[in-house]
PDB file of C-alpha atoms and ligand atoms in Angstrom:
ATOM      1  CA  MET A   1     -20.849  18.923  -2.985  1.00 55.00           C
ATOM      2  CA  SER A   2     -19.245  18.609  -6.429  1.00 58.00           C
ATOM      3  CA  GLU A   3     -21.152  17.114  -9.339  1.00 56.00           C
ATOM      4  CA  ARG A   4     -19.152  13.907  -8.984  1.00 57.00           C
ATOM      5  CA  GLU A   5     -19.833  13.589  -5.286  1.00 58.00           C
ATOM      6  CA  SER A   6     -23.534  14.208  -5.749  1.00 56.00           C
ATOM      7  CA  GLN A   7     -23.660  11.504  -8.427  1.00 73.00           C
ATOM      8  CA  LEU A   8     -22.270   9.134  -5.837  1.00 87.00           C
ATOM      9  CA  GLY A   9     -24.467  10.682  -3.153  1.00 85.00           C
ATOM     10  CA  LEU A  10     -21.647  10.932  -0.613  1.00 91.00           C
ATOM     11  CA  PRO A  11     -19.716  13.883   0.756  1.00 92.00           C
ATOM     12  CA  ALA A  12     -15.918  13.776   0.426  1.00 90.00           C
ATOM     13  CA  GLU A  13     -15.438  13.368   4.214  1.00 93.00           C
ATOM     14  CA  VAL A  14     -16.865   9.861   4.215  1.00 96.00           C
ATOM     15  CA  LEU A  15     -14.756   8.586   1.335  1.00 97.00           C
ATOM     16  CA  PRO A  16     -11.677   6.466   2.016  1.00 98.00           C
ATOM     17  CA  HIS A  17      -8.277   8.113   1.623  1.00 98.00           C
ATOM     18  CA  HIS A  18      -6.718   4.993   0.184  1.00 98.00           C
ATOM     19  CA  VAL A  19      -8.456   2.131  -1.630  1.00 98.00           C
ATOM     20  CA  ALA A  20      -6.578  -1.135  -2.180  1.00 99.00           C
ATOM     21  CA  ILE A  21      -7.996  -3.597  -4.698  1.00 99.00           C
ATOM     22  CA  VAL A  22      -7.327  -7.315  -5.210  1.00 99.00           C
ATOM     23  CA  MET A  23      -8.297  -7.655  -8.866  1.00 98.00           C
ATOM     24  CA  ASP A  24      -9.197 -11.347  -8.849  1.00 98.00           C
ATOM     25  CA  GLY A  25     -11.314 -13.579 -11.073  1.00 98.00           C
ATOM     26  CA  ASN A  26      -9.968 -13.072 -14.586  1.00 98.00           C
ATOM     27  CA  GLY A  27      -9.560 -16.827 -15.029  1.00 98.00           C
ATOM     28  CA  ARG A  28     -13.055 -17.667 -13.795  1.00 98.00           C
ATOM     29  CA  TRP A  29     -14.558 -14.907 -15.926  1.00 98.00           C
ATOM     30  CA  ALA A  30     -12.912 -16.490 -18.974  1.00 98.00           C
ATOM     31  CA  GLN A  31     -13.864 -20.014 -17.976  1.00 98.00           C
ATOM     32  CA  ALA A  32     -17.518 -19.041 -17.567  1.00 98.00           C
ATOM     33  CA  LYS A  33     -17.464 -17.715 -21.122  1.00 98.00           C
ATOM     34  CA  GLY A  34     -15.526 -20.629 -22.601  1.00 98.00           C
ATOM     35  CA  LYS A  35     -12.532 -18.406 -23.339  1.00 98.00           C
ATOM     36  CA  SER A  36      -8.839 -18.742 -22.516  1.00 97.00           C
ATOM     37  CA  ARG A  37      -7.360 -17.313 -19.309  1.00 97.00           C
ATOM     38  CA  THR A  38      -5.380 -14.895 -21.463  1.00 97.00           C
ATOM     39  CA  VAL A  39      -8.614 -13.407 -22.794  1.00 98.00           C
ATOM     40  CA  GLY A  40      -9.737 -13.032 -19.180  1.00 98.00           C
ATOM     41  CA  HIS A  41      -6.544 -11.179 -18.300  1.00 98.00           C
ATOM     42  CA  ALA A  42      -6.937  -8.917 -21.337  1.00 98.00           C
ATOM     43  CA  ARG A  43     -10.501  -8.020 -20.275  1.00 98.00           C
ATOM     44  CA  GLY A  44      -9.255  -7.539 -16.723  1.00 98.00           C
ATOM     45  CA  ALA A  45      -6.651  -5.051 -17.932  1.00 98.00           C
ATOM     46  CA  GLU A  46      -9.401  -3.100 -19.731  1.00 97.00           C
ATOM     47  CA  ALA A  47     -11.415  -2.832 -16.532  1.00 98.00           C
ATOM     48  CA  VAL A  48      -8.651  -0.942 -14.702  1.00 98.00           C
ATOM     49  CA  LEU A  49      -8.761   2.512 -16.287  1.00 97.00           C
ATOM     50  CA  PRO A  50     -12.427   3.445 -15.615  1.00 97.00           C
ATOM     51  CA  ILE A  51     -12.048   2.504 -11.929  1.00 98.00           C
ATOM     52  CA  VAL A  52      -8.797   4.357 -11.440  1.00 98.00           C
ATOM     53  CA  THR A  53     -10.118   7.425 -13.280  1.00 97.00           C
ATOM     54  CA  GLU A  54     -13.274   7.490 -11.170  1.00 96.00           C
ATOM     55  CA  CYS A  55     -11.212   7.278  -7.969  1.00 97.00           C
ATOM     56  CA  ALA A  56      -9.058  10.192  -9.166  1.00 96.00           C
ATOM     57  CA  GLN A  57     -12.155  12.242  -9.993  1.00 94.00           C
ATOM     58  CA  LEU A  58     -13.606  11.500  -6.581  1.00 95.00           C
ATOM     59  CA  ARG A  59     -10.349  12.920  -5.136  1.00 95.00           C
ATOM     60  CA  ILE A  60      -9.414   9.691  -3.423  1.00 97.00           C
ATOM     61  CA  GLU A  61      -5.777  10.180  -2.392  1.00 98.00           C
ATOM     62  CA  ALA A  62      -4.368   6.775  -3.244  1.00 98.00           C
ATOM     63  CA  VAL A  63      -5.263   3.537  -4.997  1.00 98.00           C
ATOM     64  CA  THR A  64      -3.170   0.389  -4.847  1.00 98.00           C
ATOM     65  CA  LEU A  65      -3.911  -2.322  -7.388  1.00 98.00           C
ATOM     66  CA  TYR A  66      -2.818  -5.906  -6.848  1.00 98.00           C
ATOM     67  CA  ALA A  67      -1.945  -6.931 -10.391  1.00 98.00           C
ATOM     68  CA  LEU A  68       0.477  -9.814  -9.830  1.00 98.00           C
ATOM     69  CA  SER A  69       1.715 -11.459  -6.664  1.00 98.00           C
ATOM     70  CA  THR A  70       5.218 -12.870  -6.244  1.00 98.00           C
ATOM     71  CA  GLU A  71       3.513 -16.254  -5.870  1.00 98.00           C
ATOM     72  CA  ASN A  72       1.655 -15.755  -9.188  1.00 98.00           C
ATOM     73  CA  LEU A  73       4.979 -15.131 -10.875  1.00 97.00           C
ATOM     74  CA  LEU A  74       6.564 -18.221  -9.351  1.00 97.00           C
ATOM     75  CA  ARG A  75       3.648 -20.631  -9.538  1.00 98.00           C
ATOM     76  CA  ARG A  76       1.726 -19.893 -12.723  1.00 98.00           C
ATOM     77  CA  PRO A  77       2.647 -21.448 -16.078  1.00 97.00           C
ATOM     78  CA  ASP A  78       5.315 -19.564 -18.018  1.00 97.00           C
ATOM     79  CA  ASP A  79       2.984 -18.799 -20.917  1.00 97.00           C
ATOM     80  CA  GLU A  80       0.369 -17.232 -18.603  1.00 97.00           C
ATOM     81  CA  VAL A  81       3.020 -15.085 -16.890  1.00 98.00           C
ATOM     82  CA  ALA A  82       4.439 -14.062 -20.286  1.00 97.00           C
ATOM     83  CA  ALA A  83       0.968 -13.085 -21.522  1.00 97.00           C
ATOM     84  CA  LEU A  84       0.385 -11.023 -18.371  1.00 98.00           C
ATOM     85  CA  MET A  85       3.739  -9.267 -18.696  1.00 98.00           C
ATOM     86  CA  GLY A  86       2.961  -8.443 -22.326  1.00 98.00           C
ATOM     87  CA  LEU A  87      -0.374  -6.932 -21.268  1.00 98.00           C
ATOM     88  CA  TYR A  88       1.184  -4.856 -18.477  1.00 98.00           C
ATOM     89  CA  GLU A  89       3.811  -3.514 -20.826  1.00 98.00           C
ATOM     90  CA  GLN A  90       1.168  -2.575 -23.396  1.00 98.00           C
ATOM     91  CA  TYR A  91      -1.138  -0.902 -20.841  1.00 98.00           C
ATOM     92  CA  LEU A  92       1.648   0.955 -19.091  1.00 98.00           C
ATOM     93  CA  ILE A  93       2.307   2.611 -22.439  1.00 98.00           C
ATOM     94  CA  SER A  94      -1.274   3.058 -23.665  1.00 97.00           C
ATOM     95  CA  GLU A  95      -2.579   4.484 -20.364  1.00 97.00           C
ATOM     96  CA  ARG A  96       0.315   6.862 -19.828  1.00 97.00           C
ATOM     97  CA  LYS A  97      -1.652   9.786 -21.257  1.00 97.00           C
ATOM     98  CA  GLN A  98      -4.573   9.115 -18.891  1.00 96.00           C
ATOM     99  CA  LEU A  99      -2.215   9.125 -15.913  1.00 97.00           C
ATOM    100  CA  LEU A 100      -0.906  12.491 -16.988  1.00 97.00           C
ATOM    101  CA  ASP A 101      -4.304  13.949 -17.930  1.00 97.00           C
ATOM    102  CA  ASN A 102      -5.670  12.990 -14.521  1.00 97.00           C
ATOM    103  CA  ASN A 103      -2.647  14.392 -12.639  1.00 98.00           C
ATOM    104  CA  MET A 104      -1.923  10.963 -11.103  1.00 98.00           C
ATOM    105  CA  ARG A 105       1.397   9.977  -9.566  1.00 98.00           C
ATOM    106  CA  PHE A 106       2.380   6.462 -10.518  1.00 98.00           C
ATOM    107  CA  ARG A 107       4.526   3.986  -8.536  1.00 97.00           C
ATOM    108  CA  HIS A 108       5.445   0.369  -8.788  1.00 98.00           C
ATOM    109  CA  ILE A 109       5.509  -1.630  -5.572  1.00 98.00           C
ATOM    110  CA  GLY A 110       7.077  -5.082  -5.491  1.00 98.00           C
ATOM    111  CA  ARG A 111      10.378  -6.758  -6.187  1.00 97.00           C
ATOM    112  CA  ARG A 112      12.195  -5.957  -9.396  1.00 97.00           C
ATOM    113  CA  ASP A 113      14.060  -9.300  -9.488  1.00 96.00           C
ATOM    114  CA  GLY A 114      12.464 -11.716 -11.911  1.00 94.00           C
ATOM    115  CA  MET A 115      10.611  -9.020 -13.865  1.00 97.00           C
ATOM    116  CA  PRO A 116      11.258  -8.567 -17.603  1.00 98.00           C
ATOM    117  CA  PRO A 117      13.461  -5.497 -18.211  1.00 98.00           C
ATOM    118  CA  THR A 118      10.964  -4.209 -20.793  1.00 98.00           C
ATOM    119  CA  VAL A 119       8.187  -4.066 -18.153  1.00 98.00           C
ATOM    120  CA  LEU A 120      10.521  -2.494 -15.591  1.00 98.00           C
ATOM    121  CA  ALA A 121      11.448   0.166 -18.148  1.00 98.00           C
ATOM    122  CA  GLU A 122       7.776   1.126 -18.662  1.00 98.00           C
ATOM    123  CA  LEU A 123       7.099   1.110 -14.913  1.00 98.00           C
ATOM    124  CA  ASP A 124      10.068   3.425 -14.412  1.00 98.00           C
ATOM    125  CA  ARG A 125       9.027   5.649 -17.292  1.00 98.00           C
ATOM    126  CA  ASN A 126       5.515   6.124 -15.883  1.00 98.00           C
ATOM    127  CA  ALA A 127       6.893   6.838 -12.415  1.00 98.00           C
ATOM    128  CA  GLU A 128       9.363   9.332 -13.808  1.00 98.00           C
ATOM    129  CA  LEU A 129       6.854  11.137 -16.047  1.00 98.00           C
ATOM    130  CA  THR A 130       4.266  11.492 -13.285  1.00 98.00           C
ATOM    131  CA  GLN A 131       6.664  12.257 -10.429  1.00 97.00           C
ATOM    132  CA  GLN A 132       5.725  15.940 -10.265  1.00 97.00           C
ATOM    133  CA  ASN A 133       1.966  15.305 -10.415  1.00 98.00           C
ATOM    134  CA  THR A 134      -0.021  16.323  -7.383  1.00 97.00           C
ATOM    135  CA  GLY A 135      -3.211  14.265  -7.708  1.00 97.00           C
ATOM    136  CA  MET A 136      -3.994  10.672  -6.780  1.00 98.00           C
ATOM    137  CA  GLU A 137      -1.171   8.246  -6.020  1.00 98.00           C
ATOM    138  CA  LEU A 138      -1.526   5.096  -8.086  1.00 98.00           C
ATOM    139  CA  ALA A 139       0.541   2.166  -6.857  1.00 98.00           C
ATOM    140  CA  LEU A 140       0.711  -0.917  -9.051  1.00 98.00           C
ATOM    141  CA  ALA A 141       1.613  -4.023  -7.079  1.00 98.00           C
ATOM    142  CA  LEU A 142       3.465  -6.189  -9.559  1.00 98.00           C
ATOM    143  CA  ASN A 143       5.629  -9.075  -8.380  1.00 98.00           C
ATOM    144  CA  TYR A 144       4.435  -7.933  -4.962  1.00 98.00           C
ATOM    145  CA  GLY A 145       4.317 -10.005  -1.788  1.00 98.00           C
ATOM    146  CA  SER A 146       3.746  -8.569   1.633  1.00 98.00           C
ATOM    147  CA  ARG A 147       5.937 -11.131   3.414  1.00 98.00           C
ATOM    148  CA  GLN A 148       8.743 -10.318   0.997  1.00 98.00           C
ATOM    149  CA  GLU A 149       8.161  -6.589   1.599  1.00 98.00           C
ATOM    150  CA  ILE A 150       8.403  -7.061   5.370  1.00 98.00           C
ATOM    151  CA  THR A 151      11.472  -9.293   4.920  1.00 98.00           C
ATOM    152  CA  ASP A 152      13.166  -6.600   2.819  1.00 98.00           C
ATOM    153  CA  ALA A 153      12.334  -3.960   5.439  1.00 98.00           C
ATOM    154  CA  VAL A 154      13.712  -6.097   8.273  1.00 98.00           C
ATOM    155  CA  ARG A 155      16.906  -6.774   6.312  1.00 98.00           C
ATOM    156  CA  THR A 156      17.483  -3.051   5.661  1.00 98.00           C
ATOM    157  CA  ILE A 157      16.791  -2.165   9.279  1.00 98.00           C
ATOM    158  CA  GLY A 158      19.131  -4.981  10.402  1.00 98.00           C
ATOM    159  CA  GLU A 159      21.898  -3.636   8.176  1.00 98.00           C
ATOM    160  CA  LYS A 160      21.452  -0.149   9.644  1.00 98.00           C
ATOM    161  CA  VAL A 161      21.628  -1.529  13.180  1.00 98.00           C
ATOM    162  CA  ALA A 162      24.727  -3.617  12.321  1.00 98.00           C
ATOM    163  CA  SER A 163      26.502  -0.591  10.876  1.00 98.00           C
ATOM    164  CA  GLY A 164      25.687   1.536  13.910  1.00 98.00           C
ATOM    165  CA  GLU A 165      23.510   3.926  11.873  1.00 98.00           C
ATOM    166  CA  LEU A 166      20.446   2.940  13.890  1.00 98.00           C
ATOM    167  CA  SER A 167      19.931   2.026  17.533  1.00 98.00           C
ATOM    168  CA  PRO A 168      17.581  -0.931  18.230  1.00 98.00           C
ATOM    169  CA  ASP A 169      15.692   1.427  20.565  1.00 98.00           C
ATOM    170  CA  ALA A 170      14.769   3.550  17.551  1.00 98.00           C
ATOM    171  CA  ILE A 171      12.791   0.691  15.985  1.00 98.00           C
ATOM    172  CA  ASP A 172       9.124   1.570  16.321  1.00 98.00           C
ATOM    173  CA  GLU A 173       6.016   1.240  14.153  1.00 97.00           C
ATOM    174  CA  SER A 174       6.672   4.351  12.153  1.00 97.00           C
ATOM    175  CA  LEU A 175      10.258   3.321  11.417  1.00 98.00           C
ATOM    176  CA  ILE A 176       9.029  -0.032  10.120  1.00 98.00           C
ATOM    177  CA  GLU A 177       6.361   1.699   8.011  1.00 98.00           C
ATOM    178  CA  ASN A 178       8.991   3.972   6.548  1.00 98.00           C
ATOM    179  CA  HIS A 179      10.909   0.927   5.319  1.00 98.00           C
ATOM    180  CA  LEU A 180       7.950  -0.653   3.515  1.00 98.00           C
ATOM    181  CA  TYR A 181       7.420  -0.203  -0.225  1.00 97.00           C
ATOM    182  CA  THR A 182       4.335   1.858   0.666  1.00 97.00           C
ATOM    183  CA  ALA A 183       6.213   4.358   2.867  1.00 96.00           C
ATOM    184  CA  HIS A 184       4.811   7.267   0.858  1.00 85.00           C
ATOM    185  CA  LEU A 185       1.156   6.168   1.039  1.00 96.00           C
ATOM    186  CA  PRO A 186      -1.579   6.639   3.645  1.00 96.00           C
ATOM    187  CA  GLU A 187      -2.872   3.400   5.212  1.00 97.00           C
ATOM    188  CA  PRO A 188      -5.562   1.701   3.114  1.00 98.00           C
ATOM    189  CA  ASP A 189      -9.015   2.380   4.603  1.00 98.00           C
ATOM    190  CA  LEU A 190     -10.884   0.141   2.210  1.00 98.00           C
ATOM    191  CA  LEU A 191      -9.784  -3.200   0.777  1.00 99.00           C
ATOM    192  CA  ILE A 192     -11.877  -4.405  -2.149  1.00 99.00           C
ATOM    193  CA  ARG A 193     -11.573  -7.986  -3.382  1.00 99.00           C
ATOM    194  CA  THR A 194     -13.427  -9.171  -6.470  1.00 99.00           C
ATOM    195  CA  ALA A 195     -14.386 -12.782  -7.306  1.00 98.00           C
ATOM    196  CA  GLY A 196     -15.513 -13.797  -3.863  1.00 98.00           C
ATOM    197  CA  GLU A 197     -12.456 -15.174  -2.058  1.00 98.00           C
ATOM    198  CA  LYS A 198     -12.308 -14.122   1.578  1.00 98.00           C
ATOM    199  CA  ARG A 199      -8.555 -13.982   1.953  1.00 98.00           C
ATOM    200  CA  VAL A 200      -5.782 -11.447   1.549  1.00 98.00           C
ATOM    201  CA  SER A 201      -3.321 -13.561  -0.495  1.00 98.00           C
ATOM    202  CA  ASN A 202      -0.163 -11.860   0.805  1.00 98.00           C
ATOM    203  CA  PHE A 203      -1.367  -8.315   0.064  1.00 98.00           C
ATOM    204  CA  LEU A 204      -0.403  -5.391   2.354  1.00 98.00           C
ATOM    205  CA  LEU A 205      -0.475  -7.509   5.533  1.00 98.00           C
ATOM    206  CA  TRP A 206       0.932  -4.778   7.760  1.00 98.00           C
ATOM    207  CA  GLN A 207      -0.920  -1.907   6.089  1.00 98.00           C
ATOM    208  CA  ILE A 208      -4.461  -3.351   6.183  1.00 98.00           C
ATOM    209  CA  SER A 209      -4.491  -3.896   9.958  1.00 98.00           C
ATOM    210  CA  TYR A 210      -7.559  -1.659  10.309  1.00 98.00           C
ATOM    211  CA  ALA A 211      -8.816  -1.546   6.719  1.00 98.00           C
ATOM    212  CA  GLU A 212     -12.492  -2.207   6.063  1.00 98.00           C
ATOM    213  CA  ILE A 213     -12.883  -5.242   3.813  1.00 98.00           C
ATOM    214  CA  TRP A 214     -15.467  -5.418   1.022  1.00 98.00           C
ATOM    215  CA  VAL A 215     -15.747  -8.583  -1.045  1.00 98.00           C
ATOM    216  CA  THR A 216     -17.904  -8.943  -4.140  1.00 98.00           C
ATOM    217  CA  GLU A 217     -18.689 -12.078  -6.138  1.00 98.00           C
ATOM    218  CA  THR A 218     -18.274 -10.059  -9.360  1.00 98.00           C
ATOM    219  CA  PHE A 219     -15.235 -11.095 -11.384  1.00 99.00           C
ATOM    220  CA  TRP A 220     -12.698  -8.338 -11.999  1.00 98.00           C
ATOM    221  CA  PRO A 221     -13.397  -7.957 -15.769  1.00 98.00           C
ATOM    222  CA  ASP A 222     -17.048  -7.164 -14.903  1.00 98.00           C
ATOM    223  CA  PHE A 223     -16.229  -4.753 -12.057  1.00 98.00           C
ATOM    224  CA  ASP A 224     -17.386  -1.283 -13.086  1.00 98.00           C
ATOM    225  CA  VAL A 225     -17.916   2.176 -11.627  1.00 97.00           C
ATOM    226  CA  GLU A 226     -21.327   1.164 -10.229  1.00 97.00           C
ATOM    227  CA  HIS A 227     -19.678  -1.651  -8.239  1.00 98.00           C
ATOM    228  CA  LEU A 228     -17.079   0.822  -6.996  1.00 98.00           C
ATOM    229  CA  HIS A 229     -19.828   3.185  -5.868  1.00 97.00           C
ATOM    230  CA  THR A 230     -21.569   0.336  -4.038  1.00 97.00           C
ATOM    231  CA  ALA A 231     -18.326  -0.442  -2.197  1.00 98.00           C
ATOM    232  CA  LEU A 232     -17.815   3.225  -1.299  1.00 98.00           C
ATOM    233  CA  ARG A 233     -21.391   3.577  -0.029  1.00 97.00           C
ATOM    234  CA  ASP A 234     -20.964   0.458   2.073  1.00 98.00           C
ATOM    235  CA  TYR A 235     -17.665   1.794   3.438  1.00 98.00           C
ATOM    236  CA  ALA A 236     -19.307   5.123   4.316  1.00 97.00           C
ATOM    237  CA  ARG A 237     -21.779   3.267   6.578  1.00 96.00           C
ATOM    238  CA  ARG A 238     -19.112   1.383   8.524  1.00 96.00           C
ATOM    239  CA  ARG A 239     -18.265   2.371  12.068  1.00 95.00           C
ATOM    240  CA  ARG A 240     -14.529   2.156  12.654  1.00 95.00           C
ATOM    241  CA  ASN A 241     -13.255   1.732  16.196  1.00 95.00           C
ATOM    242  CA  PHE A 242      -9.505   1.191  15.866  1.00 95.00           C
ATOM    243  CA  GLY A 243      -9.669  -0.762  19.095  1.00 95.00           C
ATOM    244  CA  ALA A 244     -11.544   1.898  21.080  1.00 95.00           C
ATOM    245  CA  ALA A 245     -14.923   1.338  22.715  1.00 92.00           C
ATOM    246  CA  PRO A 246     -17.627   2.036  20.103  1.00 86.00           C
ATOM    247  CA  VAL A 247     -19.206   5.456  20.389  1.00 77.00           C
ATOM    248  CA  ALA A 248     -22.844   5.093  21.438  1.00 74.00           C
ATOM    249  CA  ILE A 249     -25.351   6.264  18.810  1.00 67.00           C
ATOM    250  CA  ASP A 250     -28.827   7.292  20.080  1.00 62.00           C
TER     251      ASP A 250
HETATM  252  C1  LIG B   1      -6.453 -12.338 -11.098  1.00 61.22           C
HETATM  253  O1  LIG B   1      -7.210 -13.286 -11.737  1.00 61.22           O
HETATM  254  C2  LIG B   1      -5.287 -11.905 -11.935  1.00 61.22           C
HETATM  255  C3  LIG B   1      -4.001 -12.413 -11.470  1.00 61.22           C
HETATM  256  C4  LIG B   1      -3.793 -13.089 -10.397  1.00 61.22           C
HETATM  257  C5  LIG B   1      -2.870 -12.115 -12.293  1.00 61.22           C
HETATM  258  P1  LIG B   1      -6.901 -14.848 -11.624  1.00 61.22           P
HETATM  259  O2  LIG B   1      -6.040 -15.244 -12.776  1.00 61.22           O
HETATM  260  O3  LIG B   1      -6.377 -15.205 -10.291  1.00 61.22           O
HETATM  261  O4  LIG B   1      -8.359 -15.416 -11.817  1.00 61.22           O
HETATM  262  P2  LIG B   1      -8.988 -16.690 -11.110  1.00 61.22           P
HETATM  263  O5  LIG B   1      -8.829 -16.518  -9.639  1.00 61.22           O
HETATM  264  O6  LIG B   1      -8.241 -17.874 -11.638  1.00 61.22           O
HETATM  265  O7  LIG B   1     -10.420 -16.664 -11.536  1.00 61.22           O
HETATM  266  C1  LIG B   2      -4.356 -12.504  -5.646  1.00 61.22           C
HETATM  267  O1  LIG B   2      -5.118 -13.382  -6.402  1.00 61.22           O
HETATM  268  C2  LIG B   2      -3.381 -11.796  -6.527  1.00 61.22           C
HETATM  269  C3  LIG B   2      -3.954 -10.926  -7.533  1.00 61.22           C
HETATM  270  C4  LIG B   2      -5.215 -10.702  -7.760  1.00 61.22           C
HETATM  271  C5  LIG B   2      -3.015 -10.243  -8.349  1.00 61.22           C
HETATM  272  P1  LIG B   2      -4.756 -14.923  -6.528  1.00 61.22           P
HETATM  273  O2  LIG B   2      -5.688 -15.488  -7.510  1.00 61.22           O
HETATM  274  O3  LIG B   2      -3.299 -15.090  -6.785  1.00 61.22           O
HETATM  275  O4  LIG B   2      -5.057 -15.439  -5.055  1.00 61.22           O
HETATM  276  P2  LIG B   2      -5.172 -16.930  -4.519  1.00 61.22           P
HETATM  277  O5  LIG B   2      -4.018 -17.707  -5.095  1.00 61.22           O
HETATM  278  O6  LIG B   2      -6.495 -17.448  -5.000  1.00 61.22           O
HETATM  279  O7  LIG B   2      -5.125 -16.785  -3.030  1.00 61.22           O
HETATM  280 MG1  LIG B   3      -7.301 -15.791  -8.556  1.00 61.22          MG
END
């Protein structure tokens, strides 16, 4: 057991391969402190790096962070969206070195339409600079919606069928998976949601079919490495069946 693993008290075999996180509660965190939502988002952005770094050091293969849904982009006030975009741009630049130092491979998942070109440029730059890295995959879901992702996949598959490149008989689960934005990632084993809501809010609908769900009341800006460890310990105790009859334990 490495030093890191022993700190957590868990062997590597019981850790999830892929952790997906709905980083919710920035607004409520701010409200509880009498601050603006923008301050909440800024504190939320600060909470990201320690969690991602810990996951990389624990040798978790992939982390997907839900940073902004397509619905957030469409339905939140313009000034809130602009403040969020400014923060993403800033953090994509300031955390670049950490991505490289930790050998992480960065990706953006989500639609590019409707995103400011300056943010897209930093997303692309981080992806490009970390492309050859061999450590943890870090996917940032920005302007992401799972229904939109599935719609895009179906459209591409439909075009391939229409052009004769693909036979309808060739459409199976793995073909669909290979057309999702997450084609390169293992399935999430653990879905963490902060701030207490028990819903998935259009996040990875296909991919989380058998993910274990862990919800905490803690708001995202307060979520720290100890909370992550609690989630991982809880995950390690779960018995996953994937539809099979549970194995009897004496
Ligand atoms: C999550 O925090 C961040 C984004 C959705 C961008 P919220 O802004 O949703 O915070 P609450 O849910 O209002 O507390
Ligand atoms: C989900 O949170 C999206 C992110 C955390 C980025 P929301 O705050 O948008 O979810 P709802 O609207 O409460 O379902
Ligand atoms: Mg919310």
